[in-house]
Structures are given as structure tokens and as C-alpha cells.
C-alpha atoms as a PDB file:
ATOM      1  CA  UNK A   1      -5.943   2.852   3.507  1.00  0.00           C
ATOM      2  CA  UNK A   2      -6.315  -0.528   5.254  1.00  0.00           C
ATOM      3  CA  UNK A   3      -3.064  -1.706   3.681  1.00  0.00           C
ATOM      4  CA  UNK A   4      -1.291   1.309   5.155  1.00  0.00           C
ATOM      5  CA  UNK A   5      -2.579   0.464   8.633  1.00  0.00           C
ATOM      6  CA  UNK A   6      -1.437  -3.165   8.184  1.00  0.00           C
ATOM      7  CA  UNK A   7       1.988  -1.963   7.098  1.00  0.00           C
ATOM      8  CA  UNK A   8       2.347   0.321  10.114  1.00  0.00           C
ATOM      9  CA  UNK A   9       1.089  -2.433  12.431  1.00  0.00           C
ATOM     10  CA  UNK A  10       3.724  -4.819  11.110  1.00  0.00           C
ATOM     11  CA  UNK A  11       6.462  -2.224  11.234  1.00  0.00           C
ATOM     12  CA  UNK A  12       5.427  -1.204  14.746  1.00  0.00           C
ATOM     13  CA  UNK A  13       5.596  -4.762  16.064  1.00  0.00           C
ATOM     14  CA  UNK A  14       9.008  -5.213  14.479  1.00  0.00           C
ATOM     15  CA  UNK A  15      10.304  -2.007  16.031  1.00  0.00           C
ATOM     16  CA  UNK A  16       9.040  -3.015  19.472  1.00  0.00           C
ATOM     17  CA  UNK A  17      10.666  -6.437  19.174  1.00  0.00           C
ATOM     18  CA  UNK A  18      13.981  -4.912  18.118  1.00  0.00           C
ATOM     19  CA  UNK A  19      13.878  -2.510  21.075  1.00  0.00           C
ATOM     20  CA  UNK A  20      13.217  -5.435  23.436  1.00  0.00           C
ATOM     21  CA  UNK A  21      16.111  -7.423  21.948  1.00  0.00           C
ATOM     22  CA  UNK A  22      18.421  -4.416  22.237  1.00  0.00           C
ATOM     23  CA  UNK A  23      17.328  -3.918  25.834  1.00  0.00           C
ATOM     24  CA  UNK A  24      17.981  -7.586  26.654  1.00  0.00           C
ATOM     25  CA  UNK A  25      21.427  -7.448  25.080  1.00  0.00           C
ATOM     26  CA  UNK A  26      22.249  -4.236  26.945  1.00  0.00           C
ATOM     27  CA  UNK A  27      20.980  -5.740  30.182  1.00  0.00           C
ATOM     28  CA  UNK A  28      23.160  -8.804  29.698  1.00  0.00           C
ATOM     29  CA  UNK A  29      26.224  -6.705  29.022  1.00  0.00           C
ATOM     30  CA  UNK A  30      25.467  -4.520  32.040  1.00  0.00           C
ATOM     31  CA  UNK A  31      25.313  -7.535  34.358  1.00  0.00           C
ATOM     32  CA  UNK A  32      28.591  -8.983  33.110  1.00  0.00           C
ATOM     33  CA  UNK A  33      31.442  -8.667  35.572  1.00  0.00           C
ATOM     34  CA  UNK A  34      34.323  -6.488  34.485  1.00  0.00           C
ATOM     35  CA  UNK A  35      36.844  -9.194  35.399  1.00  0.00           C
ATOM     36  CA  UNK A  36      35.341 -11.919  33.147  1.00  0.00           C
ATOM     37  CA  UNK A  37      37.564 -13.355  30.474  1.00  0.00           C
ATOM     38  CA  UNK A  38      37.305 -12.377  26.817  1.00  0.00           C
ATOM     39  CA  UNK A  39      35.877 -15.724  25.771  1.00  0.00           C
ATOM     40  CA  UNK A  40      32.696 -15.032  27.726  1.00  0.00           C
ATOM     41  CA  UNK A  41      32.261 -11.607  26.128  1.00  0.00           C
ATOM     42  CA  UNK A  42      32.803 -13.275  22.757  1.00  0.00           C
ATOM     43  CA  UNK A  43      30.115 -15.797  23.691  1.00  0.00           C
ATOM     44  CA  UNK A  44      27.715 -12.987  24.495  1.00  0.00           C
ATOM     45  CA  UNK A  45      28.502 -11.377  21.141  1.00  0.00           C
ATOM     46  CA  UNK A  46      27.787 -14.622  19.259  1.00  0.00           C
ATOM     47  CA  UNK A  47      24.623 -15.200  21.257  1.00  0.00           C
ATOM     48  CA  UNK A  48      23.478 -11.627  20.606  1.00  0.00           C
ATOM     49  CA  UNK A  49      24.171 -12.063  16.902  1.00  0.00           C
ATOM     50  CA  UNK A  50      22.098 -15.258  16.874  1.00  0.00           C
ATOM     51  CA  UNK A  51      19.222 -13.530  18.678  1.00  0.00           C
ATOM     52  CA  UNK A  52      19.335 -10.613  16.262  1.00  0.00           C
ATOM     53  CA  UNK A  53      19.491 -12.916  13.226  1.00  0.00           C
ATOM     54  CA  UNK A  54      16.577 -15.012  14.480  1.00  0.00           C
ATOM     55  CA  UNK A  55      14.524 -11.910  15.297  1.00  0.00           C
ATOM     56  CA  UNK A  56      15.248 -10.419  11.886  1.00  0.00           C
ATOM     57  CA  UNK A  57      14.197 -13.672  10.209  1.00  0.00           C
ATOM     58  CA  UNK A  58      11.040 -13.864  12.314  1.00  0.00           C
ATOM     59  CA  UNK A  59      10.171 -10.300  11.318  1.00  0.00           C
ATOM     60  CA  UNK A  60      11.118 -10.448   7.643  1.00  0.00           C
ATOM     61  CA  UNK A  61       9.240 -13.616   6.670  1.00  0.00           C
ATOM     62  CA  UNK A  62       5.757 -12.296   7.584  1.00  0.00           C
ATOM     63  CA  UNK A  63       6.696  -8.869   6.243  1.00  0.00           C
ATOM     64  CA  UNK A  64       7.796 -10.379   2.931  1.00  0.00           C
ATOM     65  CA  UNK A  65       4.521 -12.299   2.701  1.00  0.00           C
ATOM     66  CA  UNK A  66       2.527  -9.132   3.337  1.00  0.00           C
ATOM     67  CA  UNK A  67       4.557  -7.178   0.784  1.00  0.00           C
ATOM     68  CA  UNK A  68       3.929  -9.931  -1.775  1.00  0.00           C
ATOM     69  CA  UNK A  69       0.191  -9.825  -1.095  1.00  0.00           C
ATOM     70  CA  UNK A  70       0.187  -6.020  -1.338  1.00  0.00           C
ATOM     71  CA  UNK A  71       2.085  -6.103  -4.633  1.00  0.00           C
ATOM     72  CA  UNK A  72      -0.460  -8.561  -6.036  1.00  0.00           C
ATOM     73  CA  UNK A  73      -3.298  -6.352  -4.831  1.00  0.00           C
ATOM     74  CA  UNK A  74      -1.676  -3.284  -6.402  1.00  0.00           C
ATOM     75  CA  UNK A  75      -1.488  -5.105  -9.746  1.00  0.00           C
ATOM     76  CA  UNK A  76      -5.189  -5.962  -9.536  1.00  0.00           C
ATOM     77  CA  UNK A  77      -6.139  -2.399  -8.583  1.00  0.00           C
ATOM     78  CA  UNK A  78      -4.020  -0.912 -11.379  1.00  0.00           C
ATOM     79  CA  UNK A  79      -5.655  -3.264 -13.880  1.00  0.00           C
ATOM     80  CA  UNK A  80      -9.140  -2.350 -12.625  1.00  0.00           C
ATOM     81  CA  UNK A  81      -8.248   1.350 -12.727  1.00  0.00           C
ATOM     82  CA  UNK A  82      -7.020   1.092 -16.312  1.00  0.00           C
ATOM     83  CA  UNK A  83     -10.230  -0.718 -17.343  1.00  0.00           C
ATOM     84  CA  UNK A  84     -12.491   1.815 -15.599  1.00  0.00           C
ATOM     85  CA  UNK A  85     -10.539   4.748 -17.068  1.00  0.00           C
ATOM     86  CA  UNK A  86     -10.957   3.368 -20.588  1.00  0.00           C
ATOM     87  CA  UNK A  87     -14.648   2.760 -19.892  1.00  0.00           C
ATOM     88  CA  UNK A  88     -15.129   6.320 -18.599  1.00  0.00           C
ATOM     89  CA  UNK A  89     -13.311   7.815 -21.590  1.00  0.00           C
ATOM     90  CA  UNK A  90     -15.504   5.790 -23.941  1.00  0.00           C
ATOM     91  CA  UNK A  91     -18.676   6.857 -22.104  1.00  0.00           C
ATOM     92  CA  UNK A  92     -17.667  10.542 -22.286  1.00  0.00           C
ATOM     93  CA  UNK A  93     -16.996  10.285 -26.027  1.00  0.00           C
ATOM     94  CA  UNK A  94     -20.390   8.604 -26.487  1.00  0.00           C
ATOM     95  CA  UNK A  95     -22.180  11.321 -24.504  1.00  0.00           C
ATOM     96  CA  UNK A  96     -20.441  14.011 -26.566  1.00  0.00           C
ATOM     97  CA  UNK A  97     -21.527  12.246 -29.767  1.00  0.00           C
ATOM     98  CA  UNK A  98     -25.111  11.966 -28.511  1.00  0.00           C
ATOM     99  CA  UNK A  99     -25.184  15.674 -27.648  1.00  0.00           C
ATOM    100  CA  UNK A 100     -23.949  16.534 -31.183  1.00  0.00           C
ATOM    101  CA  UNK A 101     -26.547  14.192 -32.676  1.00  0.00           C
ATOM    102  CA  UNK A 102     -29.303  15.860 -30.635  1.00  0.00           C
ATOM    103  CA  UNK A 103     -28.086  19.281 -31.802  1.00  0.00           C
ATOM    104  CA  UNK A 104     -28.253  18.193 -35.461  1.00  0.00           C
ATOM    105  CA  UNK A 105     -31.371  15.975 -35.550  1.00  0.00           C
ATOM    106  CA  UNK A 106     -33.481  17.595 -32.835  1.00  0.00           C
ATOM    107  CA  UNK A 107     -32.637  21.300 -33.111  1.00  0.00           C
ATOM    108  CA  UNK A 108     -35.707  22.397 -31.143  1.00  0.00           C
ATOM    109  CA  UNK A 109     -35.166  19.798 -28.407  1.00  0.00           C
ATOM    110  CA  UNK A 110     -33.366  20.444 -25.167  1.00  0.00           C
ATOM    111  CA  UNK A 111     -30.794  17.818 -24.247  1.00  0.00           C
ATOM    112  CA  UNK A 112     -30.685  16.595 -20.670  1.00  0.00           C
ATOM    113  CA  UNK A 113     -28.706  18.668 -18.205  1.00  0.00           C
ATOM    114  CA  UNK A 114     -25.121  17.531 -17.823  1.00  0.00           C
ATOM    115  CA  UNK A 115     -24.305  16.595 -14.208  1.00  0.00           C
ATOM    116  CA  UNK A 116     -21.979  19.156 -12.585  1.00  0.00           C
ATOM    117  CA  UNK A 117     -19.170  16.626 -12.036  1.00  0.00           C
ATOM    118  CA  UNK A 118     -19.117  15.852 -15.796  1.00  0.00           C
ATOM    119  CA  UNK A 119     -19.394  19.412 -17.123  1.00  0.00           C
ATOM    120  CA  UNK A 120     -15.628  19.896 -17.277  1.00  0.00           C
ATOM    121  CA  UNK A 121     -15.215  16.600 -19.186  1.00  0.00           C
ATOM    122  CA  UNK A 122     -18.087  17.055 -21.645  1.00  0.00           C
ATOM    123  CA  UNK A 123     -17.838  20.201 -23.718  1.00  0.00           C
ATOM    124  CA  UNK A 124     -20.708  20.929 -26.069  1.00  0.00           C
END
């Protein structure tokens, strides 16, 4: 769940920065005189586009790095999960075989009690 918190933290910072940029652009447009020539409004549009592009770049580079790290971590976790699943399946088959062996070779013996969380997996 730590990765989820990191993701939300990054996304939250990006959203706040975009709101601030939008507010600054709106503030600039609000202060502009109505009688100004079109070239100045075009300048504001170009400047706003540059600010937005720079902000997007500043946000996407760290986000891309984090996504890359998370993808690598997911690959490791999936590999570990696959290994542990195979190991658990093998252990369950071995326990089942041991219980059959006890039933055949030690008919009067009582096998150990199966833990409750394994009862559904191990059927005698």
C-alpha cells in the first residue's frame, strides 16, 4: 500500500501545481487591459503555453521515474509470488502424500492435526 500512497502524493502535488498555474494564467488575463493590442494577448498565450509545457515536463519526468520503479517492483513481486505459490502447492502435495503414507503404514497411529487454515487445501 506504500506505493499507492506515493502515487497519490505525486498526483496530488501535480494537481496542486496545475491549479496554481491555471490561477496565475487567469490572474494575468484578468489584469490585462481590454484596449491592449492583439500581439500582447498572443504573447500571453505563448507564455502560458510555455509555462504549461514546462510544468508538464517537470511533473512527468519524476512521475515517469516512479512508474518505472513501480513496474520493476511489480515484476519482482510477481516473480516472488509465482515462486511461493509453486512452493506452497508442492508442500501441500507432500503433506497429502505423508498423510496417505501414515494411513497405510501406521494404521493405528493418529496423524498430526491439520491446521485450520490448511484444512480446505489438504483433503484426507
